[in-house]
XYZ file of C-alpha atoms in Angstrom:
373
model
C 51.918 -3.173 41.008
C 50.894 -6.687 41.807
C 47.990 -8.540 39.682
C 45.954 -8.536 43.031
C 45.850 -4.867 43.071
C 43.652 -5.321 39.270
C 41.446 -8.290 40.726
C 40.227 -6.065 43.628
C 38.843 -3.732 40.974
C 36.274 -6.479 39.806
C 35.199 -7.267 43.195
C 33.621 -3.495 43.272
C 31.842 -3.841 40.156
C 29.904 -6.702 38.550
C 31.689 -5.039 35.025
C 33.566 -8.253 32.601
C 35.732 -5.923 31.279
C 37.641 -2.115 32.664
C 38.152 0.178 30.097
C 41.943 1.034 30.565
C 42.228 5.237 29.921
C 45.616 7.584 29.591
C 45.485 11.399 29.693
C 46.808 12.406 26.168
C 46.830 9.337 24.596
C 42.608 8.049 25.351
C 41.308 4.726 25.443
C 44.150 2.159 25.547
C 41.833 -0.932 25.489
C 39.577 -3.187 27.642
C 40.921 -5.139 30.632
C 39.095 -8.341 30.738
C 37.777 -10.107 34.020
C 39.128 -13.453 32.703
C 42.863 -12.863 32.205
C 43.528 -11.444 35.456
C 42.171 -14.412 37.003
C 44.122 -16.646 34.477
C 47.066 -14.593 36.093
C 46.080 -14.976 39.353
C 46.037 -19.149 38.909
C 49.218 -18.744 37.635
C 51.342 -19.224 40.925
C 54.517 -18.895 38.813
C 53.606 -15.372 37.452
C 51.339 -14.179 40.739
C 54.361 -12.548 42.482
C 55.666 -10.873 39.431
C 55.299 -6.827 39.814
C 53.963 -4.988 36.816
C 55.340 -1.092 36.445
C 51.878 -0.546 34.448
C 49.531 -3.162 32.824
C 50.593 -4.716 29.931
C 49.371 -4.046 26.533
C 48.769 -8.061 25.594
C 45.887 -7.921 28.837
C 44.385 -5.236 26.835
C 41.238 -6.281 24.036
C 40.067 -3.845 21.656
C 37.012 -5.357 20.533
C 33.748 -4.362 22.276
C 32.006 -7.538 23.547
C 28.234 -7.467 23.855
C 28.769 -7.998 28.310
C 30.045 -4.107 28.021
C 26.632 -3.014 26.574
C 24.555 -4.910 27.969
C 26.231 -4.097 31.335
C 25.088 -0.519 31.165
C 21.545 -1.736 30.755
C 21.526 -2.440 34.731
C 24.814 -0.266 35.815
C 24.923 3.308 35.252
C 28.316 3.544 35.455
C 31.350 2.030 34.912
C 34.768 2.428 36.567
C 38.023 3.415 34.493
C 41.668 2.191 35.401
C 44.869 4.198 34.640
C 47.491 2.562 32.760
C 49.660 2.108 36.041
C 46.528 0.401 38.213
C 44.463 3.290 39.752
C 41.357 3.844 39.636
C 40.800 7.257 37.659
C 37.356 7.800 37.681
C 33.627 6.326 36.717
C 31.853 6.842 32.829
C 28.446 6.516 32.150
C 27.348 5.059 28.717
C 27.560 8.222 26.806
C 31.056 8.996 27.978
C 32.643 5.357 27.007
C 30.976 5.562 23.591
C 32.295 8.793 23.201
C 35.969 7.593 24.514
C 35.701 4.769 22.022
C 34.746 6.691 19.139
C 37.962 8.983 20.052
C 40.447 6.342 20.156
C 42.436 5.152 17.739
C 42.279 1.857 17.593
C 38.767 1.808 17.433
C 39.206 4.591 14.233
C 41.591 1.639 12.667
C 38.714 -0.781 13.218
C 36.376 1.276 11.404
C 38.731 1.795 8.545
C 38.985 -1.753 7.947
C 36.106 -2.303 5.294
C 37.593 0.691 3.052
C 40.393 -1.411 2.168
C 38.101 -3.443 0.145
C 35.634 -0.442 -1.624
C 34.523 -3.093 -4.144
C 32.838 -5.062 -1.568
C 31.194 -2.360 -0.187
C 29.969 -1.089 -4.361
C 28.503 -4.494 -4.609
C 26.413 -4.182 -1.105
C 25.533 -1.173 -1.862
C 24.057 -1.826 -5.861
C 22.133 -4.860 -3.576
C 20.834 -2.531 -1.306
C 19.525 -0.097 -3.789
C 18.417 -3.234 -6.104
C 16.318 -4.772 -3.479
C 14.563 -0.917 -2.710
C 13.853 -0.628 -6.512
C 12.384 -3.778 -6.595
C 10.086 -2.777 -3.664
C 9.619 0.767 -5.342
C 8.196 -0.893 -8.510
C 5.895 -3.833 -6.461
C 4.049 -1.004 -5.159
C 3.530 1.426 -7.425
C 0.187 2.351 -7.916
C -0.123 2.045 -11.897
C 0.250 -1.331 -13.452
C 3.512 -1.894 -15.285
C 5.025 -4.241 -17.141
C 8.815 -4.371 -18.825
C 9.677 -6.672 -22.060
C 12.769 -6.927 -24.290
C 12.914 -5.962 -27.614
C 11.377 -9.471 -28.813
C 8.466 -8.346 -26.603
C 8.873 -11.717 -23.846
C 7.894 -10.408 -20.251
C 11.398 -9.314 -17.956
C 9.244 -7.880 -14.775
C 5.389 -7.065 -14.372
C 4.245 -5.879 -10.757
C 1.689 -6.530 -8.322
C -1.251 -3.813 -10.081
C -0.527 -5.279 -13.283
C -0.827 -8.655 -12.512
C -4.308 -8.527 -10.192
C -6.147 -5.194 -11.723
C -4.904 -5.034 -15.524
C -3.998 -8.819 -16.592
C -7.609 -10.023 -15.387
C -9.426 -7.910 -18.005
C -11.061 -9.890 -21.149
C -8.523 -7.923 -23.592
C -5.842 -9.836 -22.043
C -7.967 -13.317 -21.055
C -5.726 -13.296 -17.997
C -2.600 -14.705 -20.075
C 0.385 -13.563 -20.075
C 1.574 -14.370 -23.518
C -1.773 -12.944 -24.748
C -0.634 -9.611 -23.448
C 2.817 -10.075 -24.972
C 1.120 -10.467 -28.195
C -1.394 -7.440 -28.148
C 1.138 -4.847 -26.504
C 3.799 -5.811 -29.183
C 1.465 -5.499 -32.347
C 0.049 -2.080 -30.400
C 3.445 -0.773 -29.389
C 5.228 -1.729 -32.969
C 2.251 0.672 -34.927
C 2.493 3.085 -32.242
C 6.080 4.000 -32.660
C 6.417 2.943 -36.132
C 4.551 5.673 -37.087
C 5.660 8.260 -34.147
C 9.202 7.763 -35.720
C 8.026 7.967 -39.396
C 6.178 11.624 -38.664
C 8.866 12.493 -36.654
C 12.089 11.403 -38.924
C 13.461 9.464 -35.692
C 15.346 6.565 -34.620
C 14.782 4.225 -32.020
C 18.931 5.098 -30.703
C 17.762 9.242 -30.691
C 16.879 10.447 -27.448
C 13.937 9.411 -24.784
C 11.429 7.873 -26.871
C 8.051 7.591 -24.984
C 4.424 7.220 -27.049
C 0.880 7.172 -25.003
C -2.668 5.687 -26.420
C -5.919 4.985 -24.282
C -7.349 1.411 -25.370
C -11.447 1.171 -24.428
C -11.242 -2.526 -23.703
C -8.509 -2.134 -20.655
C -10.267 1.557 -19.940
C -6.498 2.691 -19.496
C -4.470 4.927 -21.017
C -1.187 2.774 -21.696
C 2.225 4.775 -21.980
C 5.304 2.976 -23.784
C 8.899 3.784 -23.575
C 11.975 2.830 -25.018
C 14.453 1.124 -22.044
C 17.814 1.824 -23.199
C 21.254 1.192 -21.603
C 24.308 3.179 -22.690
C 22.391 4.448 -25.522
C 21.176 1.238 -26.985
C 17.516 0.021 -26.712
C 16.915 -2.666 -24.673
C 12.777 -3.404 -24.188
C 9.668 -1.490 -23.486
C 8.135 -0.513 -20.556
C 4.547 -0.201 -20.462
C 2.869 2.063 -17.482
C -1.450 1.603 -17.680
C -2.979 4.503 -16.017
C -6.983 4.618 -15.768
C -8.239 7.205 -17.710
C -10.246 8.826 -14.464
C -7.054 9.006 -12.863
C -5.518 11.247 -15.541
C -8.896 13.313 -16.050
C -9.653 14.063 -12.439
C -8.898 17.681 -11.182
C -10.067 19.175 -8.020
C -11.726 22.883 -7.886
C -11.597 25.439 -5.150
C -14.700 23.446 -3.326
C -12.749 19.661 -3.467
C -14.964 18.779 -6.241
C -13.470 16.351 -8.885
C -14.379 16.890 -12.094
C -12.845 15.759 -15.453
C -10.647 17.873 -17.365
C -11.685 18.768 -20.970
C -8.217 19.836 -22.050
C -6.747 17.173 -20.289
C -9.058 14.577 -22.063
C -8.643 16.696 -25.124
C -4.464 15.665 -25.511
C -5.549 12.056 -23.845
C -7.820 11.558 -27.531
C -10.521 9.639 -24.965
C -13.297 8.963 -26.571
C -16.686 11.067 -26.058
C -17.948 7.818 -24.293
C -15.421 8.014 -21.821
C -15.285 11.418 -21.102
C -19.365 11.546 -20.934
C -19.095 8.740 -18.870
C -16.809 10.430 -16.315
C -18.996 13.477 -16.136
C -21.707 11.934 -15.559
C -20.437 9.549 -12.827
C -18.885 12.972 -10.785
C -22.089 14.712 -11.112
C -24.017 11.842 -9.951
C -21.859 10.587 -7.060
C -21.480 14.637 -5.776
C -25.374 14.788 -5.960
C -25.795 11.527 -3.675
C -23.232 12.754 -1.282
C -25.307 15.968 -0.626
C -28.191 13.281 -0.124
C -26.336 11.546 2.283
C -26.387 8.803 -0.183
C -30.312 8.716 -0.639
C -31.375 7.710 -3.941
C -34.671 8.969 -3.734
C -33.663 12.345 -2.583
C -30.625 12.373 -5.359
C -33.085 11.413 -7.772
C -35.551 14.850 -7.082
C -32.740 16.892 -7.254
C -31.176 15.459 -10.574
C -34.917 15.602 -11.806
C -34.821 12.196 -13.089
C -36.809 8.964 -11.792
C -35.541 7.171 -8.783
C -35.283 3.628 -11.159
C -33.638 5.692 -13.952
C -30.829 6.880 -11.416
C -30.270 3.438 -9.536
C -29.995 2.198 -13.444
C -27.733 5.404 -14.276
C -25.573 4.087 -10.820
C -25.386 0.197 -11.818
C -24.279 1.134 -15.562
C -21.430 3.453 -13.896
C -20.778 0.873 -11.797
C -20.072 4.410 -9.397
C -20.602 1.843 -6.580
C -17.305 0.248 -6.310
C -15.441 3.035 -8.265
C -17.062 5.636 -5.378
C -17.067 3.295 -2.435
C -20.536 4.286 -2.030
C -22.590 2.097 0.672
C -24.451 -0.623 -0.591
C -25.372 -2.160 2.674
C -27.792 -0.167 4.031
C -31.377 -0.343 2.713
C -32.070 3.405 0.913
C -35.560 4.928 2.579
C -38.043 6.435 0.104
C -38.948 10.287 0.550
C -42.243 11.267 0.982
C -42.995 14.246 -0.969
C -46.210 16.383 -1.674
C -47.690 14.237 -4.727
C -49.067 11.050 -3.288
C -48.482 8.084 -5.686
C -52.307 6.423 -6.541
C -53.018 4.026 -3.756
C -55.488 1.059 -3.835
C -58.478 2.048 -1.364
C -58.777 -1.272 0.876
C -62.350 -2.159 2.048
C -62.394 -2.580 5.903
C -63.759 -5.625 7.113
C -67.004 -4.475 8.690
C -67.958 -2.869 5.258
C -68.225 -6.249 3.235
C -71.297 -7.501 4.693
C -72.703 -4.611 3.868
C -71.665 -4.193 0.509
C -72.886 -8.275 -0.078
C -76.383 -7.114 1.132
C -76.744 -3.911 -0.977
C -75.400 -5.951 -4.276
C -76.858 -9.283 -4.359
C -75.574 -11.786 -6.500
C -77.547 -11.884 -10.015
C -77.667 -16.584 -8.823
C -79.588 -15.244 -5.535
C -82.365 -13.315 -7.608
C -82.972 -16.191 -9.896
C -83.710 -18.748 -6.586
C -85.763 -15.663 -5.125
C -88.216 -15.831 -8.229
C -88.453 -19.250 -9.286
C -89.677 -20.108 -5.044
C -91.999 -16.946 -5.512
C -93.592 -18.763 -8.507
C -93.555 -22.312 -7.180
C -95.756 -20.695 -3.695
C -98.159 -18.884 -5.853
C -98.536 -22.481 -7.690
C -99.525 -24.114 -4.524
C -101.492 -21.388 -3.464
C -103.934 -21.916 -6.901
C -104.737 -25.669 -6.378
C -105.982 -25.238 -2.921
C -108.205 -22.798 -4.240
C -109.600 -25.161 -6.874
């Protein structure tokens, strides 16, 4: 076998590299395009006969010219290891071959030589997903060491709880208040309870009225030693909210009960269901809410703007809300037409006009008197 006899191979197919195949033994390699012609301008080695190719022609790395070759080729054609042509593979068979042989299986081996490399991309990989886990939870939380200085707060924290007036929007001023709350919370958890902070999970829940939340706060601990707190806000509708067999959500007693919410709150969130339920039957209608509820339609838009139910409901606000007309007609103001006001000046003189009518009746009978004389 000559080198010619490879080159005519690549004349039939626009392919930069032959896979190279053996019956028993699989893939051998890849026979690339550019060595045989580096053979072929080698006049010194072009006469030389070959008794089958020769395993330094042969790659055994995949270049990106074999895949992207079957993106326009369907099929690719195969040499045996003594210069035939064997037969053509589509892309499914040569992945399949290359998966099979054993040089490739080496290859893939490689990286478990070095398992700690593969720990450390691994703990970066699952790192980076917590990190995206905790940006978007939906509850505000917020992680300090034992000192009580802020290690991580995420996005809900930062734009929903931090902005309310019990925290000013400061950071520090939240490191303050949660430490003072958190240190009489579990201080006296672990009194009644005979506890340590180093026994078990520790975890303590309150509901503070100026952040409308109910604020959970747990030990963080590492190897059995406490490290910080971590402090998860929940709003208190969230946790009281419980659907019945109709969809309808309505606060739960019990729930609110174990919660210790005050009878503001839970008031509060009764009233705001029943409300917001009762306008949805309306089809938002604030008159026609208003007749059902039985209360006056300004009473009920006050009721709505003291719930604030319109952002908390997404109810519309940009439509303008018709009045219903119902059977008792409000008083009205009778207007006079137009053609009934001279009229009305004629029948009702004005008391000026009878004055000027008398005193000229007087001043004619006068005149009338002298003439006489």
């Amino acid at each position: 076998m000559r080198i010619e006899v490879l080159y005519k191979f690549f004349l039939y197919s626009p392919a930069s590299h032959l896979p190279v195949w053996e019956e028993g033994t699989g893939l051998l390699g890849l026979l690339p395009k550019e060595r045989v012609l580096m053979e072929l301008a080698d006049l010194s080695a072009s006469e030389r006969e070959f008794e089958r190719i020769p395993e330094e022609f042969l790659i055994r790395e995949i270049p990106e010219t074999v895949l992207a070759f079957f993106q326009k080729q369907r099929a690719i054609p195969v040499l045996g290891p003594l210069g035939e042509k064997l037969e053509d593979w589509d892309k499914p068979r040569f992945l399949a071959e290359l998966s099979r042989s054993s040089w490739m299986a080496k290859e893939t081996e490689k990286p478990k030589v070095s398992p700690q490399k593969t720990e450390e991309e691994k703990a970066k990989q699952s790192q980076w997903f917590m990190e995206v886990l905790l940006q978007n939870f939906p509850d505000g939380l917020l992680a300090t060491d034992l000192d009580g200085h802020t290690v991580f707060y995420n996005e809900t924290f930062e734009k929903e709880i931090l902005i309310k007036k019990w925290f000013r929007d400061s950071i520090l001023q939240a490191e303050k208040l949660l430490k003072e709350m958190s240190k009489d919370l579990l201080g006296n958890y672990l009194k009644t309870h005979e506890l340590r902070l180093e026994e078990g999970r520790l975890s303590v829940q309150t509901f503070i009225p100026d952040l409308d939340c109910i604020v959970r706060v747990s030990i963080l601990k590492q190897k059995g030693k406490p490290l910080g707190y971590l402090y998860h806000f929940s709003p208190a509708s969230a946790k009281l909210n419980s659907q019945d067999g109709e969809g309808f959500a309505f606060p739960s007693v019990t729930e609110a009960f174990n919660q210790k919410l005050p009878l503001e709150t839970m008031l509060k969130e009764v009233e705001g269901s029943y409300i917001y339920h009762t306008l949805k039957r309306n089809q938002e209608n604030v008159s026609h809410a208003a007749l059902d509820l039985g209360v006056p339609r300004t009473t009920l838009q006050n009721r709505i703007k003291f719930l604030d139910l319109t952002s908390k409901f997404k109810l519309n606000k940009d439509q303008p809300i018709p009045r219903k007309k119902t059977g008792k007609q409000s008083p009205i103001k009778k207007t006079v037409p137009q053609t009934n006001k001279p009229a009305i000046a004629e029948t009702k003189p004005k008391p000026s006009s009878k004055k000027k009518q008398v005193s000229s009746k007087k001043k004619s009978t006068s005149k009338k008197r002298t003439k006489q004389k």
